[in-house]
Amino acid sequence: MDRRLFLGGAAAAGLALPGVSFASPNTEKRFVLIIQRGAQDGIHVLPPYGDPQYKALRKATRIPTPGQEGGALKLDGLFGMHPELGALAKLYRQKELIVFPAIATGYRGRSHFDGQNQLENGSNRPYGSSSGFLNRALRAMPSQPSGLSMGLNYPLAMNGKAQVWHFAPTTMKPPSDDFLARVEEMYADDPVLLGTLDAELLESAVSDLGVQERNGISSGRDLPSSALVAGRLLAKPDGPRIAILSSEGWDSHSQLLQKSLKLMPSLNRAVANLQTGLGSAWKDTVVMTVSEFGRTAAENGSRGSDHGTGGVSFLFGGAVEGGRIMGDWAGLRPQDLLDGRDVRPTVSTESVLKGVLGSHLGIPEGHLEETVFPGSRTAAAQTGLLKA
Amino acid sequence: MTSKNAFIACHRFGLGPHPGEMSQAAGDPQGWLRAQLSGPLPRLRTGEKRLSAADKLANLHLAPKEERGDIRRGYFDEIKLLVDDHFHQRQISKRPYAERLAAFWGNHFAVGNNSRAISSVITDHYADAIRPYMFGSFKDLLVAALTHPVMIGYLDNHLSFGPNSPLGELRKVRMNENLARETLELHTLGVNGGYTQDDVVALAKVYTGWSFTSPKTLGDEARYAEKIGGFGERRIGGGVFFSAYHERGPKTVLGKTYEEEGHQELLKVLEDLAAHPATARHIATKLVRHFVADDPPGGAVKRIETVFLRTGGNLPSVYEALIDLPHAWQQPFAKAKTMVDFVTAADRALIDYLPEPTGRSGILHNLGQAPLRPPSPEGFSDREEAWLTAAGVQRRLAYIALLSRKLRPPLLSVRVFEDTIGPVVSKRTDRAVFGAASAKDAVGLILASPEFQRR
């Protein structure tokens, strides 16, 4: 029943354990990225109930108007929040959440794999870099803190040379210390394999979670538990400062309403758990949800929607100047849509990320443009996202 | 250098050696691999004669409601037998290169267990649409893999209906682009293969009608068949086509117009896609990445691509060309073994000391490569960084510890050593293995060694 915390990253070899090696004091500022893989349907998550086209485009999957039974949670006269996303609606009312109703990365294709790759590698093109922008951001932060990756699948966004805690608890019994020591000796000339062995036992973060939750964190299928543990680890004084959580299953080509029965409560609980796990560190935290792209404005023939462009992101946390909906809404008439089918994006994901990484995590502009997000200079850092 | 080449033949092209396999391959490693390409692989057995997925789905949904639970359970039992036999074949196979190629195609045409509609027949895709077709032409493999009910269900084509189909004229219906897009992006041209969104839509139209018997098709048939003069259901190979759902009119894919011709349209488009130079490039790149290096050398890709085009996608010729690549025989440890190949390599190396490999699905679930659960239609990654993660390697070591406890004595660790990594072993590994406190530990260290983890 060992609960292991693994240090990883492609070249963590030779790095000391957390809490030992920091040259400068760890920053208080924290950032969490939640990647919703498969392309979240923005119109479903944030129904534009005030848009006259909405009803006609979403006949089978429409969410009732605010006030009606099962209706959206009203944000303003145009947008509501999906009824299962109460935690996010509450943050909006508490002015700790900014909604981006029509956001997109620089990617304009419709491939999940290229879209996610571009988002995560940060070079403004698919396969433009083999390291991830979050890993490069860690190295560009003045205090050079550790990162945190949850689950067995290691995301490209965290790949690179910076130290990353790779958290994937298992119920498999580890080999003896003696055996591990011999393996370590054997791996001395193989930096990749050697780098995977630095390990530290960490009981407190998961000791109250059952086998199911621990397996769920590892497999990436239990976003709420991952969020809780990530919050606790981020809260530690010598803990990581940038975390990534992957949420799977957003590719709703069919049966959107059925898929939402799981996805929405899971996202909602993850938001609440993250806040719980972070405790007083919440005030220093910014969280952003992103997807590789959005989906078509209209639903398709199978009560779902197909790959599109503009989608929805949420930016929230104690450090966010929230209670706002940012970016223009071009509308949903055929002539308003991109290529006659997609929500027209009016805000750049990279701009928002640059705004957060720059103002919140203190990464200098030169580093942001040259190493963290090379190739997206036209997407200027968004200002005014954070509390003064 | 024959010993190094035997190591490469058995580990890189094969599934990891059996006892004695490397000495057998050492005389002529290339010839040893070529000899494995003769004829189809054994069919995976399930204990009794199997029906096709199309028949099974029809039987299931035509049966009275109260019998469906039992039928479904029967299908799931069959899946279990098939998966166990799959791992058994991988352990005992004398044609490991062919088994690797089968697995490669299974992953290229990845299907997952995400839909209830097809979960009860999921393994039939690999057994019936991949394995029997991997020694023919790429085109035939492509048709079999993409028209099979499991692929249709996995990528939502059973939910795609032509707005101008016979049925669409009676009721408002829409298409679903998922299978069309992945066909172009993943299975044939590749993402930079030069297709547009219009091509995706046109191909989606071509695909309408390819489905399988389900409560929905039976309901539609009962309601509308008379009005539209028949439902037009027919079996085409392992697939099922319903003309009632098929979009009318000509369709233009990649600049070529295909006249309305029912199910023939898809077969013609797939034939053209299979012969497209971008497809040759895409498949060559993936094969070279799989067998040579994560970042495939351009020269090697070019050679495979050329053979693919010259032979019209004749797969055995392509497999032979892979063996003949000089790049494949240069760096003995350029690739990391994936989880499933590591598990099988251990099963083969320890075949004299282990019980039959059952329960490998559960183990692989823990190791992050559960069969029938690819992370996406792109399949499992073929790159080192996906597999040699901190958590991943720690679990490999935990699995080794688990396996060591099951080994039946007497254990001849020196033999295991010579039969797996002996010819290429580093001083460090040699020292660790021979300094081990017990034979079990020695075997554990052999499996954990960089030489065994890589290929």
mmCIF file of N, CA, C and O in Angstrom, chain A residues 6-8 110-111 113-114 127 152 154 166 168-170 172-173 175 178-180 182-183 185-190 192-193 196-197 199 218 221 253-254 299-302 306-307 341, chain B residues 156 159 174-178 181 185-186 191 197 366-368 373 376-378 384 388-391 393-395 397-399 401 428-429 431-432 435-436 441 444-445 448-450 454:
data_model
loop_
_atom_site.group_PDB
_atom_site.id
_atom_site.type_symbol
_atom_site.label_atom_id
_atom_site.label_comp_id
_atom_site.label_asym_id
_atom_site.label_seq_id
_atom_site.Cartn_x
_atom_site.Cartn_y
_atom_site.Cartn_z
ATOM 1 N N PHE A 6 6.465 10.398 -7.373
ATOM 2 C CA PHE A 6 7.590 10.193 -8.266
ATOM 3 C C PHE A 6 8.071 11.497 -8.844
ATOM 4 O O PHE A 6 7.303 12.324 -9.287
ATOM 5 N N LEU A 7 9.341 11.627 -8.860
ATOM 6 C CA LEU A 7 9.949 12.763 -9.527
ATOM 7 C C LEU A 7 10.231 12.369 -10.948
ATOM 8 O O LEU A 7 10.758 11.313 -11.207
ATOM 9 N N GLY A 8 9.896 13.228 -11.859
ATOM 10 C CA GLY A 8 10.129 12.815 -13.231
ATOM 11 C C GLY A 8 10.571 13.951 -14.106
ATOM 12 O O GLY A 8 11.363 14.792 -13.705
ATOM 13 N N ARG A 110 -8.555 20.706 -37.443
ATOM 14 C CA ARG A 110 -9.603 20.050 -36.662
ATOM 15 C C ARG A 110 -9.167 18.681 -36.144
ATOM 16 O O ARG A 110 -9.983 17.804 -35.907
ATOM 17 N N SER A 111 -7.855 18.529 -36.013
ATOM 18 C CA SER A 111 -7.349 17.265 -35.483
ATOM 19 C C SER A 111 -7.126 17.396 -33.981
ATOM 20 O O SER A 111 -6.409 18.292 -33.531
ATOM 21 N N PHE A 113 -5.324 15.586 -32.152
ATOM 22 C CA PHE A 113 -3.947 15.267 -31.756
ATOM 23 C C PHE A 113 -3.035 16.433 -32.069
ATOM 24 O O PHE A 113 -2.206 16.824 -31.258
ATOM 25 N N ASP A 114 -3.211 17.033 -33.253
ATOM 26 C CA ASP A 114 -2.420 18.208 -33.577
ATOM 27 C C ASP A 114 -2.817 19.392 -32.704
ATOM 28 O O ASP A 114 -1.969 20.163 -32.267
ATOM 29 N N TYR A 127 3.790 19.824 -33.208
ATOM 30 C CA TYR A 127 5.094 19.163 -33.222
ATOM 31 C C TYR A 127 6.248 20.151 -33.382
ATOM 32 O O TYR A 127 7.325 19.772 -33.810
ATOM 33 N N LEU A 152 -0.955 8.553 -14.630
ATOM 34 C CA LEU A 152 0.071 7.739 -15.272
ATOM 35 C C LEU A 152 0.491 8.320 -16.620
ATOM 36 O O LEU A 152 1.646 8.255 -17.012
ATOM 37 N N TYR A 154 1.756 10.936 -18.940
ATOM 38 C CA TYR A 154 2.515 12.147 -18.703
ATOM 39 C C TYR A 154 2.276 13.116 -19.853
ATOM 40 O O TYR A 154 2.579 12.805 -20.998
ATOM 41 N N HIS A 166 5.724 13.610 -10.438
ATOM 42 C CA HIS A 166 4.808 12.808 -11.254
ATOM 43 C C HIS A 166 4.027 11.924 -10.299
ATOM 44 O O HIS A 166 4.565 10.976 -9.745
ATOM 45 N N ALA A 168 1.319 9.306 -9.412
ATOM 46 C CA ALA A 168 0.442 8.246 -9.918
ATOM 47 C C ALA A 168 0.471 7.100 -8.915
ATOM 48 O O ALA A 168 1.236 6.165 -9.052
ATOM 49 N N PRO A 169 -0.360 7.192 -7.850
ATOM 50 C CA PRO A 169 -0.298 6.172 -6.808
ATOM 51 C C PRO A 169 -0.706 4.805 -7.352
ATOM 52 O O PRO A 169 -1.547 4.703 -8.231
ATOM 53 N N THR A 170 -0.082 3.775 -6.827
ATOM 54 C CA THR A 170 -0.414 2.423 -7.278
ATOM 55 C C THR A 170 -0.555 1.511 -6.074
ATOM 56 O O THR A 170 0.044 1.744 -5.025
ATOM 57 N N MET A 172 0.274 -1.614 -6.589
ATOM 58 C CA MET A 172 1.276 -2.654 -6.854
ATOM 59 C C MET A 172 2.393 -2.518 -5.824
ATOM 60 O O MET A 172 2.835 -1.425 -5.512
ATOM 61 N N LYS A 173 2.831 -3.664 -5.339
ATOM 62 C CA LYS A 173 3.864 -3.653 -4.303
ATOM 63 C C LYS A 173 5.228 -3.342 -4.933
ATOM 64 O O LYS A 173 5.621 -4.003 -5.891
ATOM 65 N N PRO A 175 9.353 -3.148 -5.476
ATOM 66 C CA PRO A 175 10.432 -4.077 -5.160
ATOM 67 C C PRO A 175 11.185 -3.630 -3.910
ATOM 68 O O PRO A 175 10.996 -2.519 -3.433
ATOM 69 N N ASP A 178 16.808 -3.012 -1.621
ATOM 70 C CA ASP A 178 18.064 -3.580 -2.109
ATOM 71 C C ASP A 178 18.004 -3.749 -3.634
ATOM 72 O O ASP A 178 18.931 -3.388 -4.345
ATOM 73 N N PHE A 179 16.886 -4.265 -4.096
ATOM 74 C CA PHE A 179 16.721 -4.466 -5.544
ATOM 75 C C PHE A 179 16.769 -3.113 -6.266
ATOM 76 O O PHE A 179 17.449 -2.948 -7.278
ATOM 77 N N LEU A 180 16.066 -2.126 -5.706
ATOM 78 C CA LEU A 180 16.048 -0.799 -6.320
ATOM 79 C C LEU A 180 17.445 -0.191 -6.389
ATOM 80 O O LEU A 180 17.810 0.444 -7.384
ATOM 81 N N ARG A 182 20.221 -1.769 -6.680
ATOM 82 C CA ARG A 182 20.981 -2.415 -7.760
ATOM 83 C C ARG A 182 20.513 -1.928 -9.131
ATOM 84 O O ARG A 182 21.317 -1.769 -10.055
ATOM 85 N N VAL A 183 19.213 -1.705 -9.234
ATOM 86 C CA VAL A 183 18.691 -1.189 -10.506
ATOM 87 C C VAL A 183 19.278 0.198 -10.780
ATOM 88 O O VAL A 183 19.700 0.505 -11.892
ATOM 89 N N GLU A 185 22.060 1.402 -9.830
ATOM 90 C CA GLU A 185 23.452 1.220 -10.240
ATOM 91 C C GLU A 185 23.507 0.837 -11.740
ATOM 92 O O GLU A 185 24.318 1.353 -12.508
ATOM 93 N N MET A 186 22.581 -0.007 -12.133
ATOM 94 C CA MET A 186 22.540 -0.481 -13.522
ATOM 95 C C MET A 186 22.166 0.636 -14.492
ATOM 96 O O MET A 186 22.531 0.620 -15.658
ATOM 97 N N TYR A 187 21.389 1.608 -14.000
ATOM 98 C CA TYR A 187 20.880 2.674 -14.874
ATOM 99 C C TYR A 187 21.829 3.878 -14.953
ATOM 100 O O TYR A 187 21.489 4.881 -15.582
ATOM 101 N N ALA A 188 22.987 3.777 -14.312
ATOM 102 C CA ALA A 188 23.841 4.967 -14.183
ATOM 103 C C ALA A 188 24.193 5.598 -15.529
ATOM 104 O O ALA A 188 24.371 6.806 -15.624
ATOM 105 N N ASP A 189 24.299 4.783 -16.581
ATOM 106 C CA ASP A 189 24.681 5.348 -17.879
ATOM 107 C C ASP A 189 23.479 5.623 -18.782
ATOM 108 O O ASP A 189 23.647 5.938 -19.960
ATOM 109 N N ASP A 190 22.275 5.462 -18.264
ATOM 110 C CA ASP A 190 21.067 5.696 -19.060
ATOM 111 C C ASP A 190 20.262 6.800 -18.370
ATOM 112 O O ASP A 190 19.442 6.529 -17.496
ATOM 113 N N VAL A 192 17.760 8.640 -19.018
ATOM 114 C CA VAL A 192 16.294 8.611 -19.027
ATOM 115 C C VAL A 192 15.782 7.640 -17.976
ATOM 116 O O VAL A 192 14.938 7.970 -17.135
ATOM 117 N N LEU A 193 16.338 6.426 -18.003
ATOM 118 C CA LEU A 193 15.887 5.435 -17.014
ATOM 119 C C LEU A 193 16.279 5.861 -15.595
ATOM 120 O O LEU A 193 15.489 5.736 -14.660
ATOM 121 N N THR A 196 14.007 8.305 -13.852
ATOM 122 C CA THR A 196 12.689 7.858 -13.404
ATOM 123 C C THR A 196 12.730 7.287 -11.979
ATOM 124 O O THR A 196 11.690 6.994 -11.415
ATOM 125 N N LEU A 197 13.905 7.128 -11.439
ATOM 126 C CA LEU A 197 13.993 6.409 -10.161
ATOM 127 C C LEU A 197 13.954 7.286 -8.915
ATOM 128 O O LEU A 197 13.712 6.784 -7.833
ATOM 129 N N ALA A 199 12.657 8.968 -6.115
ATOM 130 C CA ALA A 199 11.322 8.787 -5.557
ATOM 131 C C ALA A 199 11.290 9.165 -4.096
ATOM 132 O O ALA A 199 12.284 9.094 -3.400
ATOM 133 N N SER A 218 -4.513 7.649 -10.920
ATOM 134 C CA SER A 218 -3.498 7.090 -11.811
ATOM 135 C C SER A 218 -4.006 6.955 -13.231
ATOM 136 O O SER A 218 -3.310 7.273 -14.188
ATOM 137 N N ARG A 221 -8.990 8.964 -14.651
ATOM 138 C CA ARG A 221 -10.442 8.942 -14.806
ATOM 139 C C ARG A 221 -11.176 9.569 -13.626
ATOM 140 O O ARG A 221 -12.390 9.595 -13.601
ATOM 141 N N HIS A 253 -19.251 13.645 -30.031
ATOM 142 C CA HIS A 253 -19.885 13.553 -31.346
ATOM 143 C C HIS A 253 -21.322 13.053 -31.240
ATOM 144 O O HIS A 253 -22.098 13.187 -32.168
ATOM 145 N N SER A 254 -21.617 12.400 -30.127
ATOM 146 C CA SER A 254 -22.968 11.873 -29.966
ATOM 147 C C SER A 254 -23.362 11.920 -28.495
ATOM 148 O O SER A 254 -22.506 11.994 -27.613
ATOM 149 N N GLU A 299 -25.861 21.359 -33.462
ATOM 150 C CA GLU A 299 -25.671 19.962 -33.103
ATOM 151 C C GLU A 299 -25.725 19.122 -34.375
ATOM 152 O O GLU A 299 -26.228 19.567 -35.411
ATOM 153 N N ASN A 300 -25.200 17.915 -34.318
ATOM 154 C CA ASN A 300 -25.200 17.038 -35.490
ATOM 155 C C ASN A 300 -26.355 16.050 -35.402
ATOM 156 O O ASN A 300 -27.262 16.212 -34.585
ATOM 157 N N GLY A 301 -26.299 15.004 -36.228
ATOM 158 C CA GLY A 301 -27.421 14.076 -36.300
ATOM 159 C C GLY A 301 -27.499 13.098 -35.149
ATOM 160 O O GLY A 301 -28.421 12.299 -35.066
ATOM 161 N N SER A 302 -26.489 13.106 -34.279
ATOM 162 C CA SER A 302 -26.495 12.113 -33.211
ATOM 163 C C SER A 302 -26.489 12.778 -31.838
ATOM 164 O O SER A 302 -25.857 12.305 -30.921
ATOM 165 N N ASP A 306 -19.779 18.338 -33.848
ATOM 166 C CA ASP A 306 -18.507 17.953 -34.460
ATOM 167 C C ASP A 306 -17.423 18.992 -34.160
ATOM 168 O O ASP A 306 -17.681 20.012 -33.528
ATOM 169 N N HIS A 307 -16.227 18.709 -34.636
ATOM 170 C CA HIS A 307 -15.080 19.568 -34.317
ATOM 171 C C HIS A 307 -15.271 20.986 -34.862
ATOM 172 O O HIS A 307 -15.688 21.162 -35.997
ATOM 173 N N ARG A 341 -19.932 27.561 -39.705
ATOM 174 C CA ARG A 341 -20.266 26.436 -38.818
ATOM 175 C C ARG A 341 -19.728 26.559 -37.395
ATOM 176 O O ARG A 341 -20.330 26.030 -36.469
ATOM 177 N N ASP B 156 -18.533 6.337 -34.506
ATOM 178 C CA ASP B 156 -19.851 6.974 -34.602
ATOM 179 C C ASP B 156 -20.528 6.925 -35.971
ATOM 180 O O ASP B 156 -21.480 7.665 -36.202
ATOM 181 N N LEU B 159 -24.185 6.494 -36.374
ATOM 182 C CA LEU B 159 -25.023 7.633 -35.999
ATOM 183 C C LEU B 159 -25.025 8.702 -37.087
ATOM 184 O O LEU B 159 -25.429 9.828 -36.863
ATOM 185 N N ARG B 174 -29.037 14.008 -39.671
ATOM 186 C CA ARG B 174 -27.767 14.682 -39.900
ATOM 187 C C ARG B 174 -26.640 13.671 -39.972
ATOM 188 O O ARG B 174 -26.782 12.519 -39.600
ATOM 189 N N MET B 175 -25.519 14.190 -40.413
ATOM 190 C CA MET B 175 -24.334 13.322 -40.524
ATOM 191 C C MET B 175 -23.434 13.489 -39.306
ATOM 192 O O MET B 175 -23.584 14.411 -38.516
ATOM 193 N N ASN B 176 -22.487 12.604 -39.173
ATOM 194 C CA ASN B 176 -21.447 12.677 -38.154
ATOM 195 C C ASN B 176 -20.114 12.499 -38.878
ATOM 196 O O ASN B 176 -19.944 11.552 -39.641
ATOM 197 N N GLU B 177 -19.183 13.414 -38.668
ATOM 198 C CA GLU B 177 -17.947 13.441 -39.477
ATOM 199 C C GLU B 177 -16.802 12.619 -38.887
ATOM 200 O O GLU B 177 -15.713 12.564 -39.462
ATOM 201 N N ASN B 178 -17.035 12.014 -37.751
ATOM 202 C CA ASN B 178 -15.904 11.472 -36.989
ATOM 203 C C ASN B 178 -15.074 10.450 -37.780
ATOM 204 O O ASN B 178 -13.857 10.589 -37.921
ATOM 205 N N ARG B 181 -13.194 11.945 -40.836
ATOM 206 C CA ARG B 181 -12.007 12.725 -40.480
ATOM 207 C C ARG B 181 -10.844 11.819 -40.090
ATOM 208 O O ARG B 181 -9.715 11.981 -40.548
ATOM 209 N N GLU B 185 -7.134 11.508 -41.554
ATOM 210 C CA GLU B 185 -6.046 11.984 -40.702
ATOM 211 C C GLU B 185 -5.179 10.857 -40.143
ATOM 212 O O GLU B 185 -3.960 10.944 -40.123
ATOM 213 N N LEU B 186 -5.826 9.800 -39.682
ATOM 214 C CA LEU B 186 -5.074 8.763 -38.968
ATOM 215 C C LEU B 186 -4.780 7.541 -39.828
ATOM 216 O O LEU B 186 -3.710 6.950 -39.715
ATOM 217 N N VAL B 191 -2.171 13.858 -41.163
ATOM 218 C CA VAL B 191 -2.796 15.162 -40.900
ATOM 219 C C VAL B 191 -2.352 16.232 -41.891
ATOM 220 O O VAL B 191 -3.107 17.145 -42.206
ATOM 221 N N GLN B 197 -11.548 20.517 -45.054
ATOM 222 C CA GLN B 197 -12.814 20.238 -44.360
ATOM 223 C C GLN B 197 -13.876 19.762 -45.359
ATOM 224 O O GLN B 197 -14.693 18.900 -45.051
ATOM 225 N N ASN B 366 -2.882 -1.727 -15.042
ATOM 226 C CA ASN B 366 -2.034 -1.080 -14.032
ATOM 227 C C ASN B 366 -0.810 -0.408 -14.628
ATOM 228 O O ASN B 366 -0.283 0.549 -14.087
ATOM 229 N N LEU B 367 -0.332 -0.965 -15.732
ATOM 230 C CA LEU B 367 0.880 -0.418 -16.337
ATOM 231 C C LEU B 367 0.565 0.721 -17.311
ATOM 232 O O LEU B 367 1.462 1.338 -17.862
ATOM 233 N N GLY B 368 -0.712 0.987 -17.552
ATOM 234 C CA GLY B 368 -1.072 2.122 -18.391
ATOM 235 C C GLY B 368 -1.208 1.808 -19.871
ATOM 236 O O GLY B 368 -1.171 2.704 -20.705
ATOM 237 N N ARG B 373 -8.236 -0.316 -24.713
ATOM 238 C CA ARG B 373 -8.491 1.001 -24.123
ATOM 239 C C ARG B 373 -7.429 2.003 -24.581
ATOM 240 O O ARG B 373 -6.697 2.571 -23.765
ATOM 241 N N SER B 376 -6.938 7.289 -27.384
ATOM 242 C CA SER B 376 -7.701 7.994 -28.415
ATOM 243 C C SER B 376 -7.668 7.145 -29.678
ATOM 244 O O SER B 376 -6.957 6.149 -29.740
ATOM 245 N N PRO B 377 -8.404 7.563 -30.721
ATOM 246 C CA PRO B 377 -8.343 6.800 -31.989
ATOM 247 C C PRO B 377 -6.954 6.783 -32.601
ATOM 248 O O PRO B 377 -6.692 6.021 -33.529
ATOM 249 N N GLU B 378 -6.063 7.622 -32.121
ATOM 250 C CA GLU B 378 -4.691 7.612 -32.606
ATOM 251 C C GLU B 378 -3.929 6.398 -32.080
ATOM 252 O O GLU B 378 -2.834 6.096 -32.533
ATOM 253 N N GLU B 384 9.261 7.000 -26.854
ATOM 254 C CA GLU B 384 9.841 6.681 -25.553
ATOM 255 C C GLU B 384 9.247 7.491 -24.399
ATOM 256 O O GLU B 384 8.993 6.960 -23.327
ATOM 257 N N LEU B 388 8.704 5.620 -20.799
ATOM 258 C CA LEU B 388 9.744 5.664 -19.771
ATOM 259 C C LEU B 388 9.548 6.882 -18.887
ATOM 260 O O LEU B 388 10.429 7.715 -18.721
ATOM 261 N N THR B 389 8.343 6.990 -18.321
ATOM 262 C CA THR B 389 8.076 8.041 -17.343
ATOM 263 C C THR B 389 8.457 7.503 -15.969
ATOM 264 O O THR B 389 8.655 6.300 -15.785
ATOM 265 N N ALA B 390 8.522 8.421 -14.999
ATOM 266 C CA ALA B 390 8.861 7.987 -13.642
ATOM 267 C C ALA B 390 7.865 6.933 -13.151
ATOM 268 O O ALA B 390 8.243 5.839 -12.737
ATOM 269 N N ALA B 391 6.579 7.274 -13.219
ATOM 270 C CA ALA B 391 5.574 6.331 -12.721
ATOM 271 C C ALA B 391 5.588 5.050 -13.554
ATOM 272 O O ALA B 391 5.402 3.952 -13.025
ATOM 273 N N VAL B 393 8.158 3.537 -15.214
ATOM 274 C CA VAL B 393 9.277 2.638 -14.924
ATOM 275 C C VAL B 393 9.124 2.030 -13.530
ATOM 276 O O VAL B 393 9.391 0.841 -13.315
ATOM 277 N N GLN B 394 8.654 2.833 -12.582
ATOM 278 C CA GLN B 394 8.443 2.290 -11.237
ATOM 279 C C GLN B 394 7.463 1.110 -11.281
ATOM 280 O O GLN B 394 7.609 0.129 -10.571
ATOM 281 N N ARG B 395 6.468 1.232 -12.118
ATOM 282 C CA ARG B 395 5.490 0.134 -12.211
ATOM 283 C C ARG B 395 6.068 -1.083 -12.928
ATOM 284 O O ARG B 395 5.724 -2.218 -12.620
ATOM 285 N N LEU B 397 9.050 -2.000 -12.594
ATOM 286 C CA LEU B 397 9.841 -2.663 -11.554
ATOM 287 C C LEU B 397 8.926 -3.402 -10.579
ATOM 288 O O LEU B 397 9.244 -4.509 -10.129
ATOM 289 N N ALA B 398 7.786 -2.790 -10.279
ATOM 290 C CA ALA B 398 6.840 -3.464 -9.389
ATOM 291 C C ALA B 398 6.314 -4.743 -10.055
ATOM 292 O O ALA B 398 6.129 -5.769 -9.386
ATOM 293 N N TYR B 399 6.089 -4.684 -11.350
ATOM 294 C CA TYR B 399 5.621 -5.882 -12.065
ATOM 295 C C TYR B 399 6.686 -6.974 -12.049
ATOM 296 O O TYR B 399 6.385 -8.156 -11.879
ATOM 297 N N ALA B 401 8.843 -7.438 -9.752
ATOM 298 C CA ALA B 401 8.820 -8.031 -8.408
ATOM 299 C C ALA B 401 7.684 -9.048 -8.302
ATOM 300 O O ALA B 401 7.853 -10.144 -7.751
ATOM 301 N N ARG B 428 28.084 -2.644 -16.459
ATOM 302 C CA ARG B 428 27.270 -2.353 -15.272
ATOM 303 C C ARG B 428 26.184 -3.413 -15.073
ATOM 304 O O ARG B 428 25.962 -3.889 -13.956
ATOM 305 N N THR B 429 25.499 -3.742 -16.149
ATOM 306 C CA THR B 429 24.424 -4.725 -16.033
ATOM 307 C C THR B 429 24.999 -6.087 -15.669
ATOM 308 O O THR B 429 24.473 -6.797 -14.806
ATOM 309 N N ARG B 431 27.671 -6.727 -14.014
ATOM 310 C CA ARG B 431 28.057 -6.713 -12.613
ATOM 311 C C ARG B 431 26.826 -6.846 -11.716
ATOM 312 O O ARG B 431 26.822 -7.605 -10.743
ATOM 313 N N ALA B 432 25.768 -6.105 -12.052
ATOM 314 C CA ALA B 432 24.562 -6.146 -11.208
ATOM 315 C C ALA B 432 23.949 -7.541 -11.209
ATOM 316 O O ALA B 432 23.608 -8.089 -10.157
ATOM 317 N N GLY B 435 26.070 -10.004 -9.397
ATOM 318 C CA GLY B 435 26.216 -9.709 -7.972
ATOM 319 C C GLY B 435 24.923 -9.909 -7.213
ATOM 320 O O GLY B 435 24.858 -9.641 -6.013
ATOM 321 N N ALA B 436 23.878 -10.368 -7.889
ATOM 322 C CA ALA B 436 22.570 -10.483 -7.235
ATOM 323 C C ALA B 436 22.603 -11.540 -6.144
ATOM 324 O O ALA B 436 23.343 -12.520 -6.223
ATOM 325 N N ASP B 441 16.445 -12.652 -7.928
ATOM 326 C CA ASP B 441 16.880 -11.263 -8.079
ATOM 327 C C ASP B 441 17.650 -11.073 -9.377
ATOM 328 O O ASP B 441 17.527 -10.049 -10.048
ATOM 329 N N GLY B 444 15.229 -10.840 -12.074
ATOM 330 C CA GLY B 444 14.572 -9.532 -11.968
ATOM 331 C C GLY B 444 15.436 -8.425 -12.551
ATOM 332 O O GLY B 444 14.958 -7.553 -13.274
ATOM 333 N N LEU B 445 16.718 -8.487 -12.256
ATOM 334 C CA LEU B 445 17.628 -7.453 -12.762
ATOM 335 C C LEU B 445 17.804 -7.558 -14.274
ATOM 336 O O LEU B 445 17.945 -6.544 -14.961
ATOM 337 N N ALA B 448 14.871 -5.890 -15.656
ATOM 338 C CA ALA B 448 14.903 -4.443 -15.402
ATOM 339 C C ALA B 448 16.005 -3.739 -16.177
ATOM 340 O O ALA B 448 15.979 -2.516 -16.314
ATOM 341 N N SER B 449 16.959 -4.492 -16.707
ATOM 342 C CA SER B 449 18.145 -3.873 -17.302
ATOM 343 C C SER B 449 17.785 -2.975 -18.475
ATOM 344 O O SER B 449 16.786 -3.210 -19.166
ATOM 345 N N PRO B 450 18.582 -1.937 -18.698
ATOM 346 C CA PRO B 450 18.334 -1.082 -19.871
ATOM 347 C C PRO B 450 18.315 -1.907 -21.163
ATOM 348 O O PRO B 450 17.525 -1.627 -22.067
ATOM 349 N N ARG B 454 14.902 -1.757 -23.415
ATOM 350 C CA ARG B 454 14.969 -1.106 -24.731
ATOM 351 C C ARG B 454 15.016 -2.166 -25.822
ATOM 352 O O ARG B 454 15.008 -3.356 -25.568
#
